[in-house]
């Protein structure tokens, strides 16, 4: 079976869950080979990748891979596409990896599919396009399929594999050194999971009414181990920080469960959340358009419904 390259997403050596999802999906297409770019590789990382099906691990842990903006990672993947002739390259559909995917596609004269939410045999992908308004099935017909998959698209499945390590040295070209990373700032996210990776997201909108009242959204999120999101109306009003905005001009999330409280369901908000597996809506207006995409809906005042829900969840723990 051909290799399927999976670009590992990691922060300071900690592997992100989406990588394990990519390794799970990669097994449908061939034999997964993880590609580690940048410093931070460790025995723990190797074990985790092997436990999730990485038959091979290409390690390119020189510092200059991450000293410059995306291009060296493209150099690395281009080199591996040429030497390994993989059946496909899988990356996470994050802002950075989508840029890598696009550049790699140009360099290797290949097709690229982004915002993929499912993948079948033969690299047939389910894609959420036009801001989430349309789902299509697509297949790359030229070159090496390069596929950017949204976090939470599939549940992680472990599968023991060899995890055979292969050191790779990349010749970072002068052209790739033209944009240098000068500083990295850690996002303050407290104890909650990262918004785009969270399995459960609880979001509040204008209906929440004030910054102070977002505490009821946070309490519900904490009772479920969820991330907190917000509509643009809520972030523009200064009730919640902009980095938590979900939607066309905010973050795209694809959790197992999305709870929307006091959000009307404007197309720009839906664009960032409608591929969630299950959508629960709490809104006092039964005509609110968000009910159109809800799996479960509660017509009611969120000031009553949300605390009651939090209490009920606490009882069942
Ligand atoms: P509203 O539309 O005002 O809805 C509030 C809802 O709360 C109503 O349905 C109401 O019935 C309900 N409600 C009120 N009180 C209660 C209560 N006590 N209990 C229960 N329900 C209650 N929006 C985004 O979210 N994300 C984006 O990324 C985004 N990008 C945009 C980009 C562009 C170019 C443009 C033009 C707009 C964008 N918007 C975005 C804005 C979007 O069009 C909407 O204005 C916004 O999503 C509305 O937010 P909302 O649903 O919280 O507020």
Short mmCIF file of C-alpha atoms and ligand atoms in Angstrom, two decimals:
data_model
loop_
_atom_site.label_atom_id
_atom_site.label_comp_id
_atom_site.label_asym_id
_atom_site.label_seq_id
_atom_site.Cartn_x
_atom_site.Cartn_y
_atom_site.Cartn_z
CA UNK A 1 0.00 0.00 0.00
CA UNK A 2 1.21 3.50 -0.76
CA UNK A 3 2.25 5.91 1.92
CA UNK A 4 -0.06 8.71 3.00
CA UNK A 5 1.81 11.69 4.42
CA UNK A 6 0.27 13.35 7.48
CA UNK A 7 1.67 16.70 8.55
CA UNK A 8 1.85 16.69 12.36
CA UNK A 9 0.29 19.70 14.12
CA UNK A 10 2.13 20.37 17.34
CA UNK A 11 2.68 23.21 19.77
CA UNK A 12 6.06 23.09 21.48
CA UNK A 13 6.22 19.35 20.92
CA UNK A 14 2.65 18.64 22.13
CA UNK A 15 0.75 16.86 19.38
CA UNK A 16 -2.69 18.29 18.66
CA UNK A 17 -5.69 15.97 18.53
CA UNK A 18 -6.34 16.76 14.87
CA UNK A 19 -3.14 14.91 13.96
CA UNK A 20 -4.55 11.71 15.46
CA UNK A 21 -7.74 12.27 13.47
CA UNK A 22 -5.66 12.68 10.30
CA UNK A 23 -3.78 9.45 11.06
CA UNK A 24 -7.15 7.69 11.53
CA UNK A 25 -8.40 8.97 8.16
CA UNK A 26 -5.09 8.29 6.40
CA UNK A 27 -5.52 4.56 7.03
CA UNK A 28 -8.47 4.58 4.62
CA UNK A 29 -6.13 5.67 1.83
CA UNK A 30 -2.92 3.77 2.54
CA UNK A 31 -0.14 3.44 5.11
CA UNK A 32 0.20 6.58 7.24
CA UNK A 33 3.59 8.28 7.52
CA UNK A 34 3.75 11.18 9.96
CA UNK A 35 5.80 14.23 9.01
CA UNK A 36 7.28 16.14 11.94
CA UNK A 37 8.40 19.67 11.16
CA UNK A 38 10.38 21.82 13.59
CA UNK A 39 11.87 21.35 17.07
CA UNK A 40 10.15 19.50 19.92
CA UNK A 41 10.26 15.90 18.70
CA UNK A 42 10.51 13.45 21.59
CA UNK A 43 10.13 9.80 22.55
CA UNK A 44 6.61 10.64 23.78
CA UNK A 45 5.72 12.15 20.42
CA UNK A 46 7.08 9.10 18.62
CA UNK A 47 5.06 6.76 20.87
CA UNK A 48 1.85 8.72 20.35
CA UNK A 49 2.22 8.78 16.57
CA UNK A 50 3.03 5.05 16.45
CA UNK A 51 0.05 4.23 18.69
CA UNK A 52 -2.19 5.98 16.20
CA UNK A 53 -1.03 4.21 13.09
CA UNK A 54 2.13 5.99 11.89
CA UNK A 55 4.14 3.25 10.23
CA UNK A 56 6.92 5.73 9.52
CA UNK A 57 7.81 9.10 11.04
CA UNK A 58 9.80 11.57 8.97
CA UNK A 59 11.55 13.88 11.41
CA UNK A 60 12.79 17.26 10.25
CA UNK A 61 13.40 18.94 13.60
CA UNK A 62 15.89 21.61 12.60
CA UNK A 63 15.00 25.02 14.04
CA UNK A 64 15.07 26.81 10.70
CA UNK A 65 11.94 24.90 9.60
CA UNK A 66 9.80 26.93 12.00
CA UNK A 67 11.93 30.09 12.07
CA UNK A 68 10.31 31.21 8.85
CA UNK A 69 6.64 31.52 7.92
CA UNK A 70 5.20 28.32 6.30
CA UNK A 71 7.55 28.07 3.26
CA UNK A 72 10.15 25.68 4.81
CA UNK A 73 7.37 23.24 5.67
CA UNK A 74 6.34 23.38 2.03
CA UNK A 75 9.98 22.67 1.05
CA UNK A 76 9.92 19.64 3.37
CA UNK A 77 6.65 18.23 2.05
CA UNK A 78 7.66 18.86 -1.55
CA UNK A 79 10.86 16.91 -0.94
CA UNK A 80 8.90 14.00 0.58
CA UNK A 81 6.25 13.99 -2.14
CA UNK A 82 9.04 13.63 -4.65
CA UNK A 83 10.94 10.89 -2.77
CA UNK A 84 8.01 8.86 -1.37
CA UNK A 85 5.38 9.34 -4.12
CA UNK A 86 2.58 9.19 -1.55
CA UNK A 87 -1.05 8.35 -2.35
CA UNK A 88 -2.09 11.60 -0.66
CA UNK A 89 -0.93 14.33 1.73
CA UNK A 90 -3.21 15.14 4.66
CA UNK A 91 -2.98 18.35 6.67
CA UNK A 92 -5.32 20.00 9.19
CA UNK A 93 -7.65 22.67 7.83
CA UNK A 94 -6.07 25.36 9.99
CA UNK A 95 -5.11 28.76 8.59
CA UNK A 96 -1.42 27.80 8.46
CA UNK A 97 -1.82 24.30 7.07
CA UNK A 98 -4.29 25.45 4.41
CA UNK A 99 -1.65 27.88 3.19
CA UNK A 100 0.88 25.05 3.17
CA UNK A 101 -1.58 22.87 1.22
CA UNK A 102 -2.16 25.54 -1.41
CA UNK A 103 1.54 26.24 -1.91
CA UNK A 104 2.37 22.52 -2.04
CA UNK A 105 -0.32 21.99 -4.67
CA UNK A 106 1.22 24.68 -6.87
CA UNK A 107 4.75 23.33 -6.40
CA UNK A 108 3.75 19.73 -7.17
CA UNK A 109 1.20 20.57 -9.87
CA UNK A 110 -1.47 18.77 -7.87
CA UNK A 111 -5.09 19.28 -6.88
CA UNK A 112 -5.99 20.48 -3.40
CA UNK A 113 -9.19 20.04 -1.38
CA UNK A 114 -9.77 22.19 1.71
CA UNK A 115 -12.34 22.13 4.52
CA UNK A 116 -12.83 18.40 4.11
CA UNK A 117 -15.19 16.86 6.68
CA UNK A 118 -15.12 13.22 5.51
CA UNK A 119 -12.92 10.98 3.41
CA UNK A 120 -13.61 7.70 1.64
CA UNK A 121 -11.68 5.07 -0.22
CA UNK A 122 -10.05 6.46 -3.38
CA UNK A 123 -9.56 9.85 -1.69
CA UNK A 124 -13.16 10.91 -2.32
CA UNK A 125 -13.73 13.81 0.04
CA UNK A 126 -16.82 15.45 1.53
CA UNK A 127 -16.21 19.17 1.49
CA UNK A 128 -18.06 22.01 3.10
CA UNK A 129 -17.83 24.96 0.68
CA UNK A 130 -19.20 28.46 0.06
CA UNK A 131 -18.99 29.33 3.72
CA UNK A 132 -20.61 26.07 4.71
CA UNK A 133 -23.67 26.68 2.54
CA UNK A 134 -23.06 23.68 0.26
CA UNK A 135 -21.59 20.20 0.75
CA UNK A 136 -19.93 18.50 -2.21
CA UNK A 137 -18.09 15.25 -2.85
CA UNK A 138 -14.79 15.82 -4.63
CA UNK A 139 -11.77 13.91 -5.83
CA UNK A 140 -8.41 15.19 -6.99
CA UNK A 141 -7.74 14.13 -10.56
CA UNK A 142 -4.26 15.54 -11.04
CA UNK A 143 -0.99 14.94 -9.21
CA UNK A 144 -0.91 13.97 -5.53
CA UNK A 145 -4.19 14.65 -3.70
CA UNK A 146 -3.51 17.30 -1.06
CA UNK A 147 -6.31 17.30 1.48
CA UNK A 148 -6.94 19.72 4.34
CA UNK A 149 -9.30 18.16 6.90
CA UNK A 150 -11.25 20.09 9.52
CA UNK A 151 -10.58 19.24 13.17
CA UNK A 152 -13.21 16.93 14.72
CA UNK A 153 -14.22 15.47 11.34
CA UNK A 154 -13.75 11.91 12.65
CA UNK A 155 -13.35 10.20 16.02
CA UNK A 156 -9.77 9.16 16.81
CA UNK A 157 -9.04 5.44 16.57
CA UNK A 158 -5.81 3.98 17.87
CA UNK A 159 -3.93 1.43 15.74
CA UNK A 160 -0.48 0.23 16.72
CA UNK A 161 2.18 0.68 14.04
CA UNK A 162 5.95 0.59 13.83
CA UNK A 163 6.65 4.33 14.02
CA UNK A 164 9.98 3.82 12.24
CA UNK A 165 11.90 7.06 12.43
CA UNK A 166 13.66 8.61 9.46
CA UNK A 167 15.61 11.82 9.89
CA UNK A 168 15.12 14.26 7.04
CA UNK A 169 17.23 17.29 6.35
CA UNK A 170 15.62 20.01 4.35
CA UNK A 171 17.45 22.47 2.21
CA UNK A 172 15.48 25.61 3.10
CA UNK A 173 15.70 27.77 0.01
CA UNK A 174 16.58 31.48 0.08
CA UNK A 175 13.08 32.21 -1.18
CA UNK A 176 11.66 30.42 1.86
CA UNK A 177 13.69 32.62 4.19
CA UNK A 178 12.05 35.86 3.12
CA UNK A 179 9.43 35.97 5.90
CA UNK A 180 10.83 35.32 9.37
CA UNK A 181 8.83 34.69 12.53
CA UNK A 182 9.97 37.38 14.99
CA UNK A 183 7.80 36.52 17.98
CA UNK A 184 5.31 33.91 19.14
CA UNK A 185 2.69 34.98 21.66
CA UNK A 186 0.88 32.33 23.67
CA UNK A 187 -2.89 32.63 23.55
CA UNK A 188 -4.45 32.94 27.00
CA UNK A 189 -7.08 30.26 27.02
CA UNK A 190 -7.21 29.17 30.63
CA UNK A 191 -8.39 25.67 31.37
CA UNK A 192 -10.86 25.38 28.49
CA UNK A 193 -10.07 23.46 25.32
CA UNK A 194 -8.97 25.34 22.23
CA UNK A 195 -12.01 26.56 20.29
CA UNK A 196 -11.24 24.99 16.91
CA UNK A 197 -10.25 21.65 18.45
CA UNK A 198 -12.96 21.32 21.10
CA UNK A 199 -15.40 18.41 20.86
CA UNK A 200 -18.10 20.59 22.42
CA UNK A 201 -18.60 24.35 21.92
CA UNK A 202 -21.11 26.52 23.76
CA UNK A 203 -21.63 29.89 22.08
CA UNK A 204 -23.49 32.99 23.15
CA UNK A 205 -24.90 35.78 21.02
CA UNK A 206 -26.62 39.13 21.39
CA UNK A 207 -29.36 37.40 23.35
CA UNK A 208 -26.90 36.94 26.24
CA UNK A 209 -27.33 40.66 26.83
CA UNK A 210 -24.08 41.72 28.53
CA UNK A 211 -20.45 40.82 29.21
CA UNK A 212 -21.32 39.86 32.80
CA UNK A 213 -24.06 37.52 31.66
CA UNK A 214 -21.57 35.53 29.56
CA UNK A 215 -20.75 33.83 32.86
CA UNK A 216 -23.85 31.64 32.41
CA UNK A 217 -22.52 30.52 29.00
CA UNK A 218 -19.12 29.83 30.58
CA UNK A 219 -20.67 27.82 33.40
CA UNK A 220 -22.55 25.63 30.94
CA UNK A 221 -19.35 25.20 28.90
CA UNK A 222 -17.37 24.23 32.00
CA UNK A 223 -19.97 21.69 33.07
CA UNK A 224 -19.45 19.97 29.70
CA UNK A 225 -15.68 20.48 29.39
CA UNK A 226 -16.44 22.65 26.36
CA UNK A 227 -14.91 25.70 24.69
CA UNK A 228 -16.79 29.00 24.67
CA UNK A 229 -17.63 30.75 21.41
CA UNK A 230 -19.52 33.93 20.55
CA UNK A 231 -21.35 35.53 17.67
CA UNK A 232 -19.97 38.66 16.09
CA UNK A 233 -22.76 40.72 17.66
CA UNK A 234 -21.43 39.62 21.06
CA UNK A 235 -17.75 40.22 20.26
CA UNK A 236 -18.44 43.58 18.54
CA UNK A 237 -20.35 44.67 21.63
CA UNK A 238 -17.21 43.92 23.67
CA UNK A 239 -18.99 41.22 25.70
CA UNK A 240 -16.52 38.51 24.74
CA UNK A 241 -12.99 38.65 23.22
CA UNK A 242 -12.76 38.64 19.42
CA UNK A 243 -10.57 35.53 19.31
CA UNK A 244 -13.65 33.51 20.33
CA UNK A 245 -15.83 34.72 17.46
CA UNK A 246 -17.31 31.88 15.41
CA UNK A 247 -18.23 32.47 11.78
CA UNK A 248 -17.15 33.68 8.40
CA UNK A 249 -14.83 36.33 9.83
CA UNK A 250 -14.08 34.37 12.98
CA UNK A 251 -13.09 30.78 13.70
CA UNK A 252 -14.50 27.74 11.93
CA UNK A 253 -15.50 24.99 14.33
CA UNK A 254 -16.72 21.49 13.60
CA UNK A 255 -17.39 19.96 17.03
CA UNK A 256 -19.44 16.92 17.93
CA UNK A 257 -21.85 19.22 19.77
CA UNK A 258 -22.51 22.95 19.26
CA UNK A 259 -24.86 24.76 21.62
CA UNK A 260 -26.01 28.19 20.40
CA UNK A 261 -27.67 30.40 23.00
CA UNK A 262 -29.23 33.72 21.97
CA UNK A 263 -27.87 33.51 18.41
CA UNK A 264 -30.22 34.16 15.46
CA UNK A 265 -28.31 32.10 12.87
CA UNK A 266 -27.13 34.65 10.32
CA UNK A 267 -25.44 33.06 7.29
CA UNK A 268 -22.09 34.49 8.41
CA UNK A 269 -22.41 32.73 11.77
CA UNK A 270 -23.54 29.46 10.21
CA UNK A 271 -20.49 29.52 7.94
CA UNK A 272 -18.35 28.81 10.98
CA UNK A 273 -20.38 26.12 12.71
CA UNK A 274 -22.88 24.31 10.55
CA UNK A 275 -20.70 21.24 10.02
CA UNK A 276 -21.04 20.51 13.76
CA UNK A 277 -22.37 16.97 14.19
CA UNK A 278 -25.19 17.93 16.56
CA UNK A 279 -26.57 21.46 16.95
CA UNK A 280 -28.62 22.48 19.97
CA UNK A 281 -30.33 25.87 19.93
CA UNK A 282 -31.70 27.95 22.79
CA UNK A 283 -33.62 30.98 21.55
CA UNK A 284 -36.73 32.78 22.72
CA UNK A 285 -37.92 33.42 19.15
CA UNK A 286 -39.39 30.27 17.54
CA UNK A 287 -38.92 31.91 14.12
CA UNK A 288 -35.15 32.44 14.57
CA UNK A 289 -33.44 31.05 11.43
CA UNK A 290 -30.95 29.04 13.47
CA UNK A 291 -33.75 26.55 14.25
CA UNK A 292 -33.54 25.52 10.55
CA UNK A 293 -30.20 23.81 11.20
CA UNK A 294 -30.90 22.66 14.76
CA UNK A 295 -31.02 19.00 15.73
CA UNK A 296 -32.60 19.95 19.05
CA UNK A 297 -34.15 23.27 19.93
CA UNK A 298 -35.47 24.91 23.06
CA UNK A 299 -37.76 27.93 22.65
CA UNK A 300 -37.21 29.89 25.81
CA UNK A 301 -35.32 32.55 27.69
CA UNK A 302 -31.67 31.58 27.91
CA UNK A 303 -31.46 33.19 31.35
CA UNK A 304 -33.67 30.38 32.60
CA UNK A 305 -32.80 27.54 30.23
CA UNK A 306 -28.99 27.76 30.37
CA UNK A 307 -28.62 27.68 34.19
CA UNK A 308 -31.21 24.87 34.40
CA UNK A 309 -29.26 22.88 31.83
CA UNK A 310 -26.00 23.47 33.73
CA UNK A 311 -27.64 22.32 36.95
CA UNK A 312 -29.08 19.21 35.30
CA UNK A 313 -25.68 18.27 33.83
CA UNK A 314 -24.02 18.75 37.24
CA UNK A 315 -26.57 16.36 38.80
CA UNK A 316 -25.75 13.65 36.30
CA UNK A 317 -21.99 13.74 36.82
P1 LIG B 1 -28.90 38.75 16.60
O1 LIG B 1 -29.03 38.50 15.16
O2 LIG B 1 -29.33 40.06 17.12
O3 LIG B 1 -29.72 37.59 17.32
C1 LIG B 1 -29.91 37.53 18.70
C2 LIG B 1 -30.82 36.34 18.98
O4 LIG B 1 -30.97 36.19 20.38
C3 LIG B 1 -32.25 36.52 18.41
O5 LIG B 1 -32.56 35.39 17.61
C4 LIG B 1 -33.14 36.59 19.65
O6 LIG B 1 -34.39 35.96 19.45
C5 LIG B 1 -32.31 35.84 20.66
N1 LIG B 1 -32.56 36.26 22.04
C6 LIG B 1 -32.60 37.53 22.55
N2 LIG B 1 -32.80 37.50 23.87
C7 LIG B 1 -32.88 36.18 24.23
C8 LIG B 1 -33.06 35.50 25.46
N3 LIG B 1 -33.19 36.17 26.62
N4 LIG B 1 -33.11 34.15 25.45
C9 LIG B 1 -32.99 33.46 24.29
N5 LIG B 1 -32.79 34.06 23.08
C10 LIG B 1 -32.72 35.40 23.06
N6 LIG B 1 -21.53 37.02 12.64
C11 LIG B 1 -20.97 36.02 13.32
O7 LIG B 1 -21.53 35.50 14.29
N7 LIG B 1 -19.72 35.57 12.95
C12 LIG B 1 -19.03 36.07 11.90
O8 LIG B 1 -17.91 35.64 11.64
C13 LIG B 1 -19.64 37.12 11.16
N8 LIG B 1 -19.00 37.66 10.09
C14 LIG B 1 -19.65 38.62 9.37
C15 LIG B 1 -19.05 39.11 8.20
C16 LIG B 1 -19.69 40.06 7.45
C17 LIG B 1 -19.03 40.56 6.20
C18 LIG B 1 -20.95 40.56 7.85
C19 LIG B 1 -21.66 41.58 7.02
C20 LIG B 1 -21.54 40.10 9.00
C21 LIG B 1 -20.91 39.13 9.78
N9 LIG B 1 -21.49 38.63 10.93
C22 LIG B 1 -20.90 37.61 11.59
C23 LIG B 1 -22.69 39.25 11.53
C24 LIG B 1 -23.97 38.51 11.24
O9 LIG B 1 -24.51 38.98 10.03
C25 LIG B 1 -24.99 38.76 12.36
O10 LIG B 1 -25.20 40.15 12.51
C26 LIG B 1 -24.57 38.19 13.71
O11 LIG B 1 -24.19 36.85 13.57
C27 LIG B 1 -25.72 38.31 14.68
O12 LIG B 1 -25.35 37.86 15.93
P2 LIG B 1 -26.44 37.28 16.92
O13 LIG B 1 -27.11 36.13 16.31
O14 LIG B 1 -25.77 37.09 18.24
O15 LIG B 1 -27.42 38.54 17.11
#
